[in-house]
mmCIF file of C-alpha atoms and ligand atoms in Angstrom:
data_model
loop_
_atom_site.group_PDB
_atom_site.id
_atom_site.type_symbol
_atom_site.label_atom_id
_atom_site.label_comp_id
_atom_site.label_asym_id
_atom_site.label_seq_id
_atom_site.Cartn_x
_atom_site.Cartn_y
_atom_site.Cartn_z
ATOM 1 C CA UNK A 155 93.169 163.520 69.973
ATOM 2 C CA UNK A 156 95.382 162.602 72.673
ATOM 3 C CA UNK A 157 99.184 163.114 71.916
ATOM 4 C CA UNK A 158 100.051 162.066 68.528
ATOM 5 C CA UNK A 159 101.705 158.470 68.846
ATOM 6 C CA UNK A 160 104.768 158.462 66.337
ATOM 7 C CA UNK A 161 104.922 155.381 63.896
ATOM 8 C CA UNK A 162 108.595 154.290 63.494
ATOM 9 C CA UNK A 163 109.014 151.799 60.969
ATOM 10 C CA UNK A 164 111.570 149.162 61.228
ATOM 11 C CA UNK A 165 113.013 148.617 57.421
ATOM 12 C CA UNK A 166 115.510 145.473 58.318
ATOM 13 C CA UNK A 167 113.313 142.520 56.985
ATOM 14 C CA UNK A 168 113.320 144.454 53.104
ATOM 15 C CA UNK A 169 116.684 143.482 53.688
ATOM 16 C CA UNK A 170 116.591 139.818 54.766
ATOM 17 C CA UNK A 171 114.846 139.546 51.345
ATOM 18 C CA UNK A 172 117.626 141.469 49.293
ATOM 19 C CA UNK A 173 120.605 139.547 51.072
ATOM 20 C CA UNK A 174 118.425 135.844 50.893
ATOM 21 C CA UNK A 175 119.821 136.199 47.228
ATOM 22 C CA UNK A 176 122.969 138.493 47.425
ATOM 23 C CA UNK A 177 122.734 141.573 45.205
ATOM 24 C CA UNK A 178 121.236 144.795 45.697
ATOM 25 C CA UNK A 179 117.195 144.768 45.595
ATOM 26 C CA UNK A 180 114.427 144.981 47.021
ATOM 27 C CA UNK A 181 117.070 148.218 48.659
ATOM 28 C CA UNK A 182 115.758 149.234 52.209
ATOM 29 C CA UNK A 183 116.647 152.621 51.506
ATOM 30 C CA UNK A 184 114.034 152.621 48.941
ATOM 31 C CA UNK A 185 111.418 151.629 51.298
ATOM 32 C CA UNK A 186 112.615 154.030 54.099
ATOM 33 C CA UNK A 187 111.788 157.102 51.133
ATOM 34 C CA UNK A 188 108.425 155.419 50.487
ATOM 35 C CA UNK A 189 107.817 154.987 54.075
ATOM 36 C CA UNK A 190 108.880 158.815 54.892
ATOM 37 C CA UNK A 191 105.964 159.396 51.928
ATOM 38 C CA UNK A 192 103.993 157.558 53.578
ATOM 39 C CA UNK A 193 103.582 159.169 56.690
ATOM 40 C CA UNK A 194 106.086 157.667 59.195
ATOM 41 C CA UNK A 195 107.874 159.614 61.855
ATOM 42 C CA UNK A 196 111.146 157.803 62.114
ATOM 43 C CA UNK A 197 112.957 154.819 60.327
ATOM 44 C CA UNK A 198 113.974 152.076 62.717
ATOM 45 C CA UNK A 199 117.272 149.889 61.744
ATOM 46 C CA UNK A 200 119.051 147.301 63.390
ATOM 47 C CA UNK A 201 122.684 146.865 62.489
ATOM 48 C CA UNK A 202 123.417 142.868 63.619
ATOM 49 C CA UNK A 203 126.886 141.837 64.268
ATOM 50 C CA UNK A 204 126.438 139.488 62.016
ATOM 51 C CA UNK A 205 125.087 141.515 59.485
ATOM 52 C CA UNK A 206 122.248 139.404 58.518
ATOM 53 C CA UNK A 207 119.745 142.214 57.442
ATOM 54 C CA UNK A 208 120.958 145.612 57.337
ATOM 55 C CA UNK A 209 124.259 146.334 56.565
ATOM 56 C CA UNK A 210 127.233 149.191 57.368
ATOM 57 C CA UNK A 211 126.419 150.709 54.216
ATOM 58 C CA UNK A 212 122.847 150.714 54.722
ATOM 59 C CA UNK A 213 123.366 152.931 57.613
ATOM 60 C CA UNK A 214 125.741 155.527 55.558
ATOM 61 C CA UNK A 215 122.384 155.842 53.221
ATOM 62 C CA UNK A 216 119.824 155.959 55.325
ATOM 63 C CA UNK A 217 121.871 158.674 57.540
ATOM 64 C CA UNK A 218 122.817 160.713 54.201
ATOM 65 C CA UNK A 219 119.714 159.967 52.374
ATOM 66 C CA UNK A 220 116.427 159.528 53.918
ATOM 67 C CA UNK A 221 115.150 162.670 55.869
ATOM 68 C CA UNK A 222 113.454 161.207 58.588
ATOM 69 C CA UNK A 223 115.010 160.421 62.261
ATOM 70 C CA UNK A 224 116.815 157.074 62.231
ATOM 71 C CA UNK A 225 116.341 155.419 65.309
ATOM 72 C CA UNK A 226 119.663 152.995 65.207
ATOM 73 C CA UNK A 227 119.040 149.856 67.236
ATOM 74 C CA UNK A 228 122.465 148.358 68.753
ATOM 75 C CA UNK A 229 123.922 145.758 70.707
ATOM 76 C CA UNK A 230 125.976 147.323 73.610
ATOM 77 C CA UNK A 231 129.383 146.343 72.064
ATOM 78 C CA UNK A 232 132.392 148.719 71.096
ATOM 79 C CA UNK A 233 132.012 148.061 67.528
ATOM 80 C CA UNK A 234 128.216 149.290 67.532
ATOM 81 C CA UNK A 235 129.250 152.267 69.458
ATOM 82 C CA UNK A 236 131.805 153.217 67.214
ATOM 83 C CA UNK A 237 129.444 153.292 64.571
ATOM 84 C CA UNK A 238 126.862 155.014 65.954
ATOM 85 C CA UNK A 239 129.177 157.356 67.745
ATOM 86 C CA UNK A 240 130.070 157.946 63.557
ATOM 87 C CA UNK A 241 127.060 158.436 62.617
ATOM 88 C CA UNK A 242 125.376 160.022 65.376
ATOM 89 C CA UNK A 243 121.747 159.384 64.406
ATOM 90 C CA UNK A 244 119.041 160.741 66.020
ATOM 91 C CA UNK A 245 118.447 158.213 68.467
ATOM 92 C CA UNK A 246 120.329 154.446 69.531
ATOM 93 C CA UNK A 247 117.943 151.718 70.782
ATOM 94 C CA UNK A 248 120.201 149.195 72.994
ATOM 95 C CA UNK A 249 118.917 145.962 72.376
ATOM 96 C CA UNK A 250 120.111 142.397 73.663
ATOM 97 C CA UNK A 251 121.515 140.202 71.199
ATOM 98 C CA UNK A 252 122.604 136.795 70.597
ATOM 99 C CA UNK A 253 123.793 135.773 67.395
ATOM 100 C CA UNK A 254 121.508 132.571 67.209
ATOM 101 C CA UNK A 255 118.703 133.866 67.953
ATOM 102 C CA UNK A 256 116.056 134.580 65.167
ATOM 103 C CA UNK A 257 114.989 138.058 66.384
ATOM 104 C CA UNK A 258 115.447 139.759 69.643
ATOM 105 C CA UNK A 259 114.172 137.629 72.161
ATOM 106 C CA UNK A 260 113.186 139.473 75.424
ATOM 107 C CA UNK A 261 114.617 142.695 76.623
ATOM 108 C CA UNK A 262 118.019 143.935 77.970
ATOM 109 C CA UNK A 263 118.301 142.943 81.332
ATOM 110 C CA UNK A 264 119.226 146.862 82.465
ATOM 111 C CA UNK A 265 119.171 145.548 86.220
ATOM 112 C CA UNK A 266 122.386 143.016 85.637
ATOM 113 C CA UNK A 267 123.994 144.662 83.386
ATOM 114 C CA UNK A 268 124.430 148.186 84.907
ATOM 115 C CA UNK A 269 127.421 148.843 84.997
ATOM 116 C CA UNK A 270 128.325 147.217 81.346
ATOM 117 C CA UNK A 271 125.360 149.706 80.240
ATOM 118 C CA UNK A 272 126.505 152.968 82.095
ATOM 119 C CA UNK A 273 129.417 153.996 79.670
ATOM 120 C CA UNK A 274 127.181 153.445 76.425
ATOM 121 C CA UNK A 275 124.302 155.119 78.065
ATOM 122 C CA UNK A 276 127.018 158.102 78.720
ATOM 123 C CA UNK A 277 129.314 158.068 75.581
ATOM 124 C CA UNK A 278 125.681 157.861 73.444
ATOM 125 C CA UNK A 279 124.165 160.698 75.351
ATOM 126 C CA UNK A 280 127.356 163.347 75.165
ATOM 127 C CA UNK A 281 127.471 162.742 71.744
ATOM 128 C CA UNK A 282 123.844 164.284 71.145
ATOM 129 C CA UNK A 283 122.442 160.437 70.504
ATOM 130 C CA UNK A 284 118.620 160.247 72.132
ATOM 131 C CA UNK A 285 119.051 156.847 74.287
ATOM 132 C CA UNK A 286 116.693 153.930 74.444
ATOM 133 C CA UNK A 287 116.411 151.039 76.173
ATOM 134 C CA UNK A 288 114.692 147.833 74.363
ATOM 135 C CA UNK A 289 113.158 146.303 78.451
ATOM 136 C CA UNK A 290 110.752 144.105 79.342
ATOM 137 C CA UNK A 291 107.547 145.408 80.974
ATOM 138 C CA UNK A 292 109.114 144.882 84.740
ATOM 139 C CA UNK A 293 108.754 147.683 86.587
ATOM 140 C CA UNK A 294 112.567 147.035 88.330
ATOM 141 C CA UNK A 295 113.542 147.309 85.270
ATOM 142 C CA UNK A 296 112.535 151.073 84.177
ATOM 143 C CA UNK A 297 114.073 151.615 87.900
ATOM 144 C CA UNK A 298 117.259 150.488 86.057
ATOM 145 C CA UNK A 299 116.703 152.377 83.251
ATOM 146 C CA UNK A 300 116.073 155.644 84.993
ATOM 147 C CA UNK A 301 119.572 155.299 87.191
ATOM 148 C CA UNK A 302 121.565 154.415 83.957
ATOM 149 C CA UNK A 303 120.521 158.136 82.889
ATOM 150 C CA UNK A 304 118.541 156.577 79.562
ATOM 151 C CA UNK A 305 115.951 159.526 78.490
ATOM 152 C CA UNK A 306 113.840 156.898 76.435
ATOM 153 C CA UNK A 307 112.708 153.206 77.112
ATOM 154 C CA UNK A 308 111.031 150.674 74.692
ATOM 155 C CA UNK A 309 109.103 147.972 75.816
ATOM 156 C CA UNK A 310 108.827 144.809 74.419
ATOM 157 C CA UNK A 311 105.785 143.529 72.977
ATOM 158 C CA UNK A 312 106.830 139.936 72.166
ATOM 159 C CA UNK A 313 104.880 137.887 74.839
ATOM 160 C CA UNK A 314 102.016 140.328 74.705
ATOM 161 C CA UNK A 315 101.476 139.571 70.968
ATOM 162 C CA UNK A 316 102.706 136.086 71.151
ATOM 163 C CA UNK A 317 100.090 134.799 73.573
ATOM 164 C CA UNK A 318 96.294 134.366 74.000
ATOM 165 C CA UNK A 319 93.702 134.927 76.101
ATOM 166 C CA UNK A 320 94.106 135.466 79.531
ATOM 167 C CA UNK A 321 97.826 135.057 79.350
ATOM 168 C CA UNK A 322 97.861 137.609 76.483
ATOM 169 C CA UNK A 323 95.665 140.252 78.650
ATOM 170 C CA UNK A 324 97.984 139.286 81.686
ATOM 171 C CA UNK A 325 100.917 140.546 79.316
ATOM 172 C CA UNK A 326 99.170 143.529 78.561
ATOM 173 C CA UNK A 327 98.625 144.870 82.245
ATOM 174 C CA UNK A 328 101.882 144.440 82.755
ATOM 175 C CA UNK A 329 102.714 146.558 79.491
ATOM 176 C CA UNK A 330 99.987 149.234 80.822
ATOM 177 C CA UNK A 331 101.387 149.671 84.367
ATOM 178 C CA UNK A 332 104.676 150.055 82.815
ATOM 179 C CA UNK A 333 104.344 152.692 80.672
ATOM 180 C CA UNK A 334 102.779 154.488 83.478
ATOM 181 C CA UNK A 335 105.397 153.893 85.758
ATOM 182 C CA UNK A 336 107.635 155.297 83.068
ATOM 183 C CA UNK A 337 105.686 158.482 82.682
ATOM 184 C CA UNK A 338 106.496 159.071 86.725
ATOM 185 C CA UNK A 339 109.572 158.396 86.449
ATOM 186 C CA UNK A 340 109.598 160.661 83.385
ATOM 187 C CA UNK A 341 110.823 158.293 80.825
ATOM 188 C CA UNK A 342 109.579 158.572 77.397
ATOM 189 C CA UNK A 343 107.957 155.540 76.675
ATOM 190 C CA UNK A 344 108.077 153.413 73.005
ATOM 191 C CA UNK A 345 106.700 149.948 72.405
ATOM 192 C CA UNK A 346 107.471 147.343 69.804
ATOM 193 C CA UNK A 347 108.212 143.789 68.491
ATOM 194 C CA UNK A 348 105.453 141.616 66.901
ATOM 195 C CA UNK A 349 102.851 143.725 66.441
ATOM 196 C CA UNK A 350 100.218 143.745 64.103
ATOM 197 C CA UNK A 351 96.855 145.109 63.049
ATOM 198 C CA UNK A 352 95.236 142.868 65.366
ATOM 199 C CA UNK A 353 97.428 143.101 68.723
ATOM 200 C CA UNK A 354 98.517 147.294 68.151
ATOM 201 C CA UNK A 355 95.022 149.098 69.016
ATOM 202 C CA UNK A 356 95.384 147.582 73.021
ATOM 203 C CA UNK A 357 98.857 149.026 72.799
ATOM 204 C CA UNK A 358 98.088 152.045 70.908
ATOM 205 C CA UNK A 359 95.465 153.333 73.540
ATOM 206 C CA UNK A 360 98.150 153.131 76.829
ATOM 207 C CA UNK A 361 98.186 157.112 76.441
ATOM 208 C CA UNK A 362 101.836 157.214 77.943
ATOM 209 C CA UNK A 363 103.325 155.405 75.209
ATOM 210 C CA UNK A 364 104.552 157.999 72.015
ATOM 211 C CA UNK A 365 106.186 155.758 69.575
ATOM 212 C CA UNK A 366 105.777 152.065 68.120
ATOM 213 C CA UNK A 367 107.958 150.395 66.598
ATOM 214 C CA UNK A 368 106.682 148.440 63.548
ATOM 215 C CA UNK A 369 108.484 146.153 61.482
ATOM 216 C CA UNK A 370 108.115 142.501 60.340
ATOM 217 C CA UNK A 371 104.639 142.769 60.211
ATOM 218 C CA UNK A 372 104.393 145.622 57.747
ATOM 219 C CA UNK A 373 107.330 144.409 55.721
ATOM 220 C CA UNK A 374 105.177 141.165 55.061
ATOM 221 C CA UNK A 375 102.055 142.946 54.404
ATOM 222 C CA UNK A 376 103.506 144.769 51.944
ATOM 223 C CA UNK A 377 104.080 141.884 49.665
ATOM 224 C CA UNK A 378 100.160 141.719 49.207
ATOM 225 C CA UNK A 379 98.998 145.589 49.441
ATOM 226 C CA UNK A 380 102.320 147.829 49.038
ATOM 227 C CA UNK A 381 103.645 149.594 52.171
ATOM 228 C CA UNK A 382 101.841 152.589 51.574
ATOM 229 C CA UNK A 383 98.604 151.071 52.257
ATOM 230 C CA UNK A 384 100.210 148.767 55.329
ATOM 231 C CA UNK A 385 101.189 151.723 56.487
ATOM 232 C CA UNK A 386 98.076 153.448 56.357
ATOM 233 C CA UNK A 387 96.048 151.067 58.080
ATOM 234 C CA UNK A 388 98.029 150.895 60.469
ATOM 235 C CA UNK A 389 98.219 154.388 61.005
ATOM 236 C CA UNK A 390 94.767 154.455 60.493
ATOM 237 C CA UNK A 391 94.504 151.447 63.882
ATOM 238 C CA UNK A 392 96.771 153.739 66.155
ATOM 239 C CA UNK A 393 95.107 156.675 65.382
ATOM 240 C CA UNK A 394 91.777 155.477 66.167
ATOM 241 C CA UNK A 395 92.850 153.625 69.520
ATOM 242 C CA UNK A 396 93.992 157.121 70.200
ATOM 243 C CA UNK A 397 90.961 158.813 69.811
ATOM 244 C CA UNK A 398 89.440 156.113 71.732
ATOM 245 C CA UNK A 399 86.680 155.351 69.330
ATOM 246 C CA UNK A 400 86.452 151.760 67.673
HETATM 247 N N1 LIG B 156 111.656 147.404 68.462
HETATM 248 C C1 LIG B 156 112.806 146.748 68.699
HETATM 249 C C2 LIG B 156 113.715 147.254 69.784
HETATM 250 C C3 LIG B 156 113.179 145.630 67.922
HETATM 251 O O1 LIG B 156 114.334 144.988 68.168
HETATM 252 C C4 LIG B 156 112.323 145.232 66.867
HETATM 253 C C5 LIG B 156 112.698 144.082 66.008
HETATM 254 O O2 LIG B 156 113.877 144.344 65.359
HETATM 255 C C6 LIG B 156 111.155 145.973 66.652
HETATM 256 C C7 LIG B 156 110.829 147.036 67.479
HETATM 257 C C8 LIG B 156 110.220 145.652 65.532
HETATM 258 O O3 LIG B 156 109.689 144.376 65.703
HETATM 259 P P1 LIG B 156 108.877 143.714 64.521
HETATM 260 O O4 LIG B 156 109.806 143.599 63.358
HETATM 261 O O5 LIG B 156 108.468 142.399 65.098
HETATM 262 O O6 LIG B 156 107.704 144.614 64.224
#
């Protein structure tokens, strides 16, 4: 097999469920243990300013208590930075954010907002935290990404998996030739947002990419089946893109 493409799985959404009533379950830490049983390589978390998911003690547990690599996903503002400069997980994913927005719509405009970015990309890196950047597939874009001194990028797979057709394989090229730019620019290259057993074997096979990012989707399947087994057939999907057989 090609390199081994990491599964991160994004845990927030088993909290939208525990904080749509208040109270304390379904507990995300639960399902980051089952999900480090299961096979993932890192937990993926995203710590809203308006804590409408995951909250500040969420991220105390799942830094003392889940042994797996938490990939902290942030907004570029001093409060986020404090925390993860606090916790110092193993890596901080910079993501845009608006507070009305539903999810994370599109990526961080890196270009525009250099030199906003360059002190988090800094304080982040000295303190031992593994940078990423949450960018569209735009190619001036990883240009910024590189410059800003980020080791990691992420692209967005929102329009990709939102769209059909032509305008869907359109999307895709553009994802492809990106994560190949990255690898000459030597950027490690992740992928996520939307995806799902039907749009992640396309992504899966771009053989520059090592991690997705995988979270709604699997949270949602695992109403019907359990996480273990959303998890494994998803697994199961990337690791036979990978392999390049059906
Ligand atoms: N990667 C990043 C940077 C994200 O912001 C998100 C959504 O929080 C994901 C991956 C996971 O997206 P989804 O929940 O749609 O699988």
């Amino acid at each position: 097999m090609q390199n081994k493409l990491r599964l991160g799985v994004n845990i927030d959404h088993v909290a939208t469920i525990r904080n749509a009533r208040g109270g304390s379950f379904p507990d995300p830490i639960r399902a980051a243990r089952l999900a480090a049983r299961a096979g993932a390589d890192g937990i993926t978390a995203h710590l809203r300013e308006d804590r409408r998911h995951i909250s500040d003690s969420d991220i105390t547990r799942l830094t003392n208590e889940v042994n797996l690599p938490l990939n902290f996903e942030m907004a570029a503002t001093q409060e986020m930075l404090d925390i993860a400069l606090r916790h110092r997980p193993h890596a901080a994913c910079i993501v845009p954010e608006k507070r009305e927005e539903r999810t994370t719509e599109g990526g961080l405009d890196a270009k525009g907002n250099f030199d906003k970015l360059k002190p988090f990309v800094e304080r982040l890196s000295v303190a031992g935290i593994r940078v990423s950047l949450f960018i569209e597939a735009n190619l001036a874009q990883l240009d910024a990404a590189k410059a800003l001194g980020a080791p990691v990028i992420e692209l967005h797979t929102g329009a990709y998996c939102e769209e059909v057709g032509e305008k869907r394989d359109r999307e895709l090229k553009r994802i492809v030739e990106a994560a190949a730019y990255a690898d000459e620019l030597g950027l490690e290259c992740h992928a996520g947002h939307g995806l799902t057993y039907d749009t992640v074997k396309p992504i899966a096979e771009i053989p520059t990419i090592q991690e997705l990012n995988i979270g709604h989707f699997l949270i949602g399947e695992a109403v019907f089946c359990g996480l273990a087994e959303a998890m494994e057939k998803m697994r199961s999907l990337m690791d036979e893109a990978r392999m390049g057989t059906k």
